[in-house]
Short mmCIF file of C-alpha atoms in Angstrom, two decimals:
data_model
loop_
_atom_site.label_atom_id
_atom_site.label_comp_id
_atom_site.label_asym_id
_atom_site.label_seq_id
_atom_site.Cartn_x
_atom_site.Cartn_y
_atom_site.Cartn_z
CA MET A 12 -18.65 -0.15 -16.14
CA ARG A 13 -21.54 -2.31 -14.97
CA MET A 14 -20.90 -4.33 -11.82
CA LEU A 15 -22.78 -7.22 -10.22
CA VAL A 16 -22.16 -7.99 -6.54
CA LEU A 17 -23.17 -11.53 -5.57
CA GLY A 18 -24.07 -11.46 -1.88
CA GLY A 19 -24.86 -7.76 -1.79
CA ARG A 20 -26.84 -7.91 1.45
CA GLY A 21 -23.79 -8.72 3.58
CA LEU A 22 -21.44 -6.28 5.29
CA LEU A 23 -18.81 -6.32 2.54
CA GLY A 24 -21.33 -6.59 -0.29
CA GLY A 25 -23.23 -3.57 0.95
CA GLU A 26 -20.04 -1.51 1.24
CA LEU A 27 -18.96 -2.51 -2.26
CA LEU A 28 -22.32 -1.40 -3.67
CA SER A 29 -22.20 1.88 -1.75
CA GLN A 30 -18.67 2.77 -2.86
CA ALA A 31 -19.29 1.67 -6.46
CA ARG A 32 -22.38 3.85 -6.76
CA ALA A 33 -20.49 6.77 -5.20
CA GLN A 34 -17.99 6.35 -8.04
CA GLU A 35 -20.90 6.41 -10.51
CA ILE A 36 -20.46 2.74 -11.35
CA GLU A 37 -23.71 1.04 -12.32
CA ALA A 38 -23.88 -1.55 -9.56
CA ILE A 39 -26.43 -4.32 -8.98
CA GLY A 40 -26.61 -6.52 -5.90
CA THR A 41 -28.05 -10.00 -5.47
CA SER A 42 -29.85 -11.52 -2.52
CA THR A 43 -31.24 -14.98 -1.87
CA LEU A 44 -34.32 -13.38 -0.34
CA ALA A 45 -37.40 -12.48 -2.34
CA THR A 46 -37.73 -9.24 -0.36
CA THR A 47 -34.62 -7.24 -1.18
CA PRO A 48 -33.40 -3.94 0.29
CA SER A 49 -34.56 -0.64 -1.17
CA GLY A 50 -33.11 0.07 -4.57
CA GLY A 51 -35.67 -1.36 -6.99
CA SER A 52 -33.99 -2.48 -10.20
CA ALA A 53 -30.57 -2.33 -8.49
CA TRP A 54 -31.36 -5.69 -6.84
CA ARG A 55 -31.92 -9.20 -8.15
CA GLN A 56 -32.91 -12.38 -6.34
CA LEU A 57 -30.45 -15.24 -6.84
CA ASP A 58 -29.55 -18.54 -5.21
CA LEU A 59 -25.97 -19.31 -6.28
CA ARG A 60 -26.59 -23.01 -5.77
CA ASP A 61 -28.73 -22.89 -8.92
CA ARG A 62 -26.22 -22.90 -11.79
CA GLN A 63 -28.70 -22.23 -14.57
CA ALA A 64 -30.29 -19.32 -12.72
CA THR A 65 -26.82 -17.88 -12.09
CA ILE A 66 -25.91 -18.15 -15.78
CA GLU A 67 -29.16 -16.51 -16.85
CA LEU A 68 -28.88 -13.65 -14.36
CA ILE A 69 -25.29 -12.74 -15.20
CA GLN A 70 -26.12 -12.78 -18.89
CA ALA A 71 -29.25 -10.69 -18.34
CA THR A 72 -27.46 -7.99 -16.32
CA ARG A 73 -24.68 -7.69 -18.94
CA ALA A 74 -22.20 -7.06 -16.16
CA ASP A 75 -18.61 -6.23 -17.05
CA VAL A 76 -17.35 -7.24 -13.60
CA VAL A 77 -18.85 -9.79 -11.19
CA ILE A 78 -17.72 -9.69 -7.55
CA ASN A 79 -18.62 -12.79 -5.55
CA VAL A 80 -18.71 -12.18 -1.79
CA ALA A 81 -21.50 -14.69 -1.09
CA TYR A 82 -20.94 -17.49 1.41
CA ARG A 83 -22.50 -19.45 4.24
CA GLN A 84 -20.04 -20.91 6.72
CA SER A 85 -22.08 -24.05 7.34
CA ASP A 86 -23.14 -24.60 3.72
CA TRP A 87 -20.65 -26.17 1.30
CA ALA A 88 -23.12 -25.86 -1.57
CA THR A 89 -23.25 -22.06 -1.32
CA THR A 90 -19.60 -21.43 -0.47
CA ALA A 91 -17.91 -23.93 -2.81
CA ASP A 92 -20.44 -25.05 -5.43
CA GLY A 93 -21.90 -21.55 -5.62
CA ALA A 94 -18.47 -20.09 -6.33
CA ALA A 95 -17.97 -22.62 -9.12
CA ASN A 96 -21.37 -21.74 -10.57
CA ALA A 97 -20.50 -18.05 -10.50
CA ALA A 98 -17.19 -18.74 -12.25
CA VAL A 99 -18.89 -20.78 -15.00
CA ALA A 100 -21.55 -18.10 -15.50
CA THR A 101 -19.10 -15.19 -15.50
CA SER A 102 -16.78 -16.91 -17.95
CA ALA A 103 -19.69 -17.72 -20.28
CA ALA A 104 -20.76 -14.07 -20.22
CA GLY A 105 -17.27 -12.78 -20.98
CA ALA A 106 -17.12 -10.77 -17.74
CA HIS A 107 -14.29 -10.43 -15.24
CA LEU A 108 -14.69 -12.30 -11.94
CA VAL A 109 -13.49 -11.20 -8.52
CA PHE A 110 -13.83 -13.93 -5.91
CA VAL A 111 -13.40 -13.09 -2.22
CA SER A 112 -11.88 -15.90 -0.18
CA SER A 113 -10.69 -16.10 3.42
CA ASP A 114 -7.69 -16.68 5.66
CA ALA A 115 -9.65 -19.75 6.83
CA VAL A 116 -7.96 -21.67 3.99
CA PHE A 117 -4.83 -21.83 6.20
CA SER A 118 -4.06 -23.94 9.26
CA GLY A 119 -1.80 -21.43 10.99
CA ALA A 120 1.14 -23.86 10.95
CA ARG A 121 3.30 -21.68 8.68
CA SER A 122 2.27 -18.11 9.43
CA PRO A 123 2.71 -15.50 8.00
CA TYR A 124 1.23 -16.50 4.64
CA SER A 125 2.25 -14.95 1.35
CA GLU A 126 0.06 -14.95 -1.73
CA ARG A 127 2.01 -17.97 -3.02
CA ALA A 128 1.11 -20.10 0.02
CA LEU A 129 -0.96 -23.22 -0.65
CA PRO A 130 -4.16 -23.83 1.37
CA ASP A 131 -4.10 -26.35 4.22
CA PRO A 132 -7.48 -25.80 5.91
CA LEU A 133 -8.53 -27.23 9.27
CA THR A 134 -12.25 -26.47 9.19
CA PRO A 135 -15.11 -27.34 6.80
CA TYR A 136 -15.54 -23.63 5.98
CA GLY A 137 -11.84 -23.31 5.18
CA ALA A 138 -12.03 -26.42 3.01
CA ALA A 139 -15.03 -24.99 1.14
CA LYS A 140 -13.19 -21.73 0.46
CA ALA A 141 -10.09 -23.62 -0.67
CA ALA A 142 -12.21 -25.73 -3.03
CA ALA A 143 -13.84 -22.56 -4.34
CA GLU A 144 -10.44 -21.02 -5.09
CA THR A 145 -9.46 -24.11 -7.07
CA ALA A 146 -12.70 -24.07 -9.04
CA VAL A 147 -12.41 -20.36 -9.82
CA ARG A 148 -8.81 -20.71 -11.07
CA ALA A 149 -9.74 -23.73 -13.20
CA VAL A 150 -12.82 -22.16 -14.81
CA ALA A 151 -11.83 -18.48 -15.00
CA ALA A 152 -8.04 -18.37 -15.22
CA GLU A 153 -7.89 -14.57 -15.51
CA SER A 154 -10.05 -13.97 -12.43
CA THR A 155 -9.04 -11.97 -9.38
CA ILE A 156 -8.96 -13.91 -6.10
CA VAL A 157 -8.84 -11.96 -2.84
CA ARG A 158 -8.10 -13.49 0.54
CA THR A 159 -8.99 -11.39 3.55
CA SER A 160 -9.23 -11.67 7.33
CA LEU A 161 -11.58 -10.45 10.08
CA ILE A 162 -13.70 -7.63 8.65
CA ILE A 163 -14.62 -4.79 11.03
CA SER A 164 -17.08 -1.93 10.51
CA SER A 165 -17.57 1.46 12.14
CA ASN A 166 -21.02 0.75 13.56
CA GLY A 167 -20.97 -2.69 15.16
CA ALA A 168 -22.29 -4.50 12.08
CA SER A 169 -19.60 -7.18 11.82
CA VAL A 170 -19.67 -10.60 13.44
CA HIS A 171 -16.72 -9.88 15.72
CA GLU A 172 -18.19 -6.57 16.86
CA ARG A 173 -21.43 -8.31 17.81
CA ARG A 174 -19.46 -11.01 19.63
CA THR A 175 -17.54 -8.33 21.51
CA HIS A 176 -20.77 -6.71 22.70
CA ALA A 177 -22.03 -10.11 23.82
CA ALA A 178 -18.73 -10.75 25.61
CA ALA A 179 -19.02 -7.44 27.45
CA ARG A 180 -22.38 -8.74 28.77
CA GLY A 181 -20.73 -11.98 29.90
CA LYS A 182 -22.34 -14.08 27.16
CA GLU A 183 -19.20 -14.80 25.10
CA GLN A 184 -15.51 -15.39 25.59
CA LEU A 185 -12.81 -14.08 23.26
CA PHE A 186 -9.69 -16.05 22.46
CA THR A 187 -6.25 -14.70 23.36
CA ASP A 188 -4.41 -17.23 21.17
CA ASP A 189 -6.45 -16.75 17.97
CA VAL A 190 -4.49 -14.20 15.92
CA ARG A 191 -5.63 -12.56 12.68
CA CYS A 192 -4.97 -9.41 10.63
CA PRO A 193 -8.23 -7.43 10.94
CA VAL A 194 -9.22 -5.05 8.15
CA HIS A 195 -11.80 -2.27 7.98
CA VAL A 196 -14.66 -2.94 5.59
CA GLU A 197 -14.25 0.47 3.92
CA ASP A 198 -10.57 -0.19 3.19
CA LEU A 199 -11.28 -3.70 1.95
CA ALA A 200 -14.09 -2.61 -0.38
CA GLY A 201 -12.00 0.23 -1.78
CA ALA A 202 -9.09 -2.09 -2.47
CA ILE A 203 -11.34 -4.70 -4.13
CA LEU A 204 -12.85 -2.05 -6.39
CA GLU A 205 -9.35 -0.95 -7.40
CA LEU A 206 -8.40 -4.51 -8.33
CA ALA A 207 -11.72 -5.02 -10.13
CA SER A 208 -11.41 -1.82 -12.16
CA ALA A 209 -7.87 -2.72 -13.21
CA ARG A 210 -8.87 -6.36 -13.76
CA ARG A 211 -5.77 -7.54 -11.94
CA SER A 212 -5.76 -11.31 -12.19
CA GLY A 213 -4.26 -13.79 -9.75
CA MET A 214 -4.10 -14.09 -5.97
CA HIS A 215 -4.21 -10.99 -3.77
CA HIS A 216 -4.10 -10.72 0.02
CA LEU A 217 -6.09 -7.81 1.44
CA ALA A 218 -5.79 -7.79 5.22
CA GLY A 219 -4.63 -5.24 7.75
CA PRO A 220 -0.91 -4.79 8.47
CA GLU A 221 -1.34 -5.44 12.20
CA ALA A 222 -1.69 -8.93 13.70
CA MET A 223 -3.94 -9.04 16.76
CA SER A 224 -5.76 -11.64 18.88
CA ARG A 225 -9.53 -11.71 18.89
CA TYR A 226 -9.38 -10.77 22.59
CA ASP A 227 -7.20 -7.69 22.06
CA LEU A 228 -9.31 -6.70 19.07
CA GLY A 229 -12.42 -7.01 21.22
CA ARG A 230 -10.92 -4.73 23.86
CA LEU A 231 -10.31 -2.04 21.25
CA ILE A 232 -13.87 -2.40 19.94
CA ALA A 233 -15.20 -2.14 23.50
CA LEU A 234 -13.24 1.06 24.13
CA ARG A 235 -14.52 2.56 20.89
CA ASP A 236 -18.10 1.69 21.73
CA GLY A 237 -18.02 2.90 25.33
CA LEU A 238 -18.00 -0.58 26.89
CA ASP A 239 -15.83 -1.78 29.74
CA PRO A 240 -13.07 -3.97 28.22
CA SER A 241 -12.26 -5.44 31.64
CA ARG A 242 -15.62 -7.23 31.57
CA ILE A 243 -14.67 -9.29 28.51
CA PRO A 244 -13.84 -12.88 29.52
CA ALA A 245 -10.64 -14.27 28.00
CA SER A 246 -10.07 -17.89 26.98
CA GLN A 247 -7.89 -19.95 24.66
CA ARG A 248 -9.06 -21.70 21.53
CA ALA A 249 -6.38 -24.37 22.04
CA ARG A 250 -8.10 -25.40 25.27
CA SER A 251 -11.64 -25.11 23.94
CA SER A 252 -13.93 -27.50 22.09
CA MET A 253 -14.04 -25.14 19.09
CA PRO A 254 -11.65 -26.35 16.36
CA GLY A 255 -9.84 -23.90 14.16
CA PRO A 256 -6.47 -22.39 13.26
CA LEU A 257 -4.65 -20.20 15.74
CA ASP A 258 -2.04 -17.82 14.31
CA VAL A 259 -3.08 -16.94 10.74
CA ARG A 260 -1.38 -13.80 9.47
CA LEU A 261 -1.87 -12.79 5.85
CA ASP A 262 1.04 -10.93 4.28
CA SER A 263 -0.61 -8.25 2.14
CA GLN A 264 2.50 -6.21 1.32
CA ALA A 265 2.74 -7.30 -2.32
CA THR A 266 -0.79 -6.18 -3.17
CA GLN A 267 -0.57 -3.08 -0.98
CA ARG A 268 2.31 -1.85 -3.14
CA ARG A 269 0.11 -2.12 -6.25
CA ILE A 270 -2.95 -0.23 -5.00
CA GLY A 271 -3.67 3.25 -3.69
CA THR A 272 -6.13 2.26 -0.96
CA ARG A 273 -4.31 2.05 2.37
CA LEU A 274 -5.16 -0.99 4.46
CA ARG A 275 -5.16 0.18 8.07
CA GLY A 276 -4.66 -1.86 11.22
CA PRO A 277 -7.15 -1.88 14.13
CA SER A 278 -4.98 0.38 16.27
CA SER A 279 -5.55 2.99 13.55
CA PHE A 280 -9.22 2.56 12.66
CA LEU A 281 -10.60 1.59 16.07
CA THR A 282 -10.49 4.95 17.81
CA THR A 283 -12.85 6.37 20.43
CA SER A 284 -14.00 8.96 17.87
CA GLY A 285 -15.15 6.16 15.48
#
């Protein structure tokens, strides 16, 4: 199987490439930058906002599976239009598409959310992801769509880990009323590769089984990384100027029953031993 990972420079994209190559899958990553990571021919430069370039690249790589993890939170053109371009290009090439979406498509008003729940986003990023889901389903009906939650690594590489370190220095505050279902990047990548290999179509939730506030998650990260969790300032999103959903819990039980990769909660993967 030949696999193309759109957005391969990111945390999830890099883990997907690493695990795929460990499984002896021929995997190629894309980057918007002209200077790509080491790997030579295993990397291609691509701006998903360019539909024709996306079509030409996917045809040239002759990929069997295309996994789109590319996004920019503040850029509708990359997150929504780019996803549509990837769907058009993948369908034209006869490949299978896996699109990774987000729990940001939900408002938090009806948590927990099953895979049948309809998007009701509150933020521009959530709206872009919801639009992308619609485009992907319309263009590539047999595609795999994955919604996930906060992604955590083992080495501080994720956004929330960096925010936690900043909070421990008094430069950030973490919300006690903002609840998600964090997932480890290794578990998430393994589960996505399972779905991709089986070409399971439809909507799939891949988030951890444990709901936790960003504040409590930050305390666990701090303990793992040898920081003092008592130094992390707590606040509430509901009282802040930062809009966004509060309690967004993805119910991943249906997909978990279909795959072998176990999706762990933060109390399991965030240990002092790493």
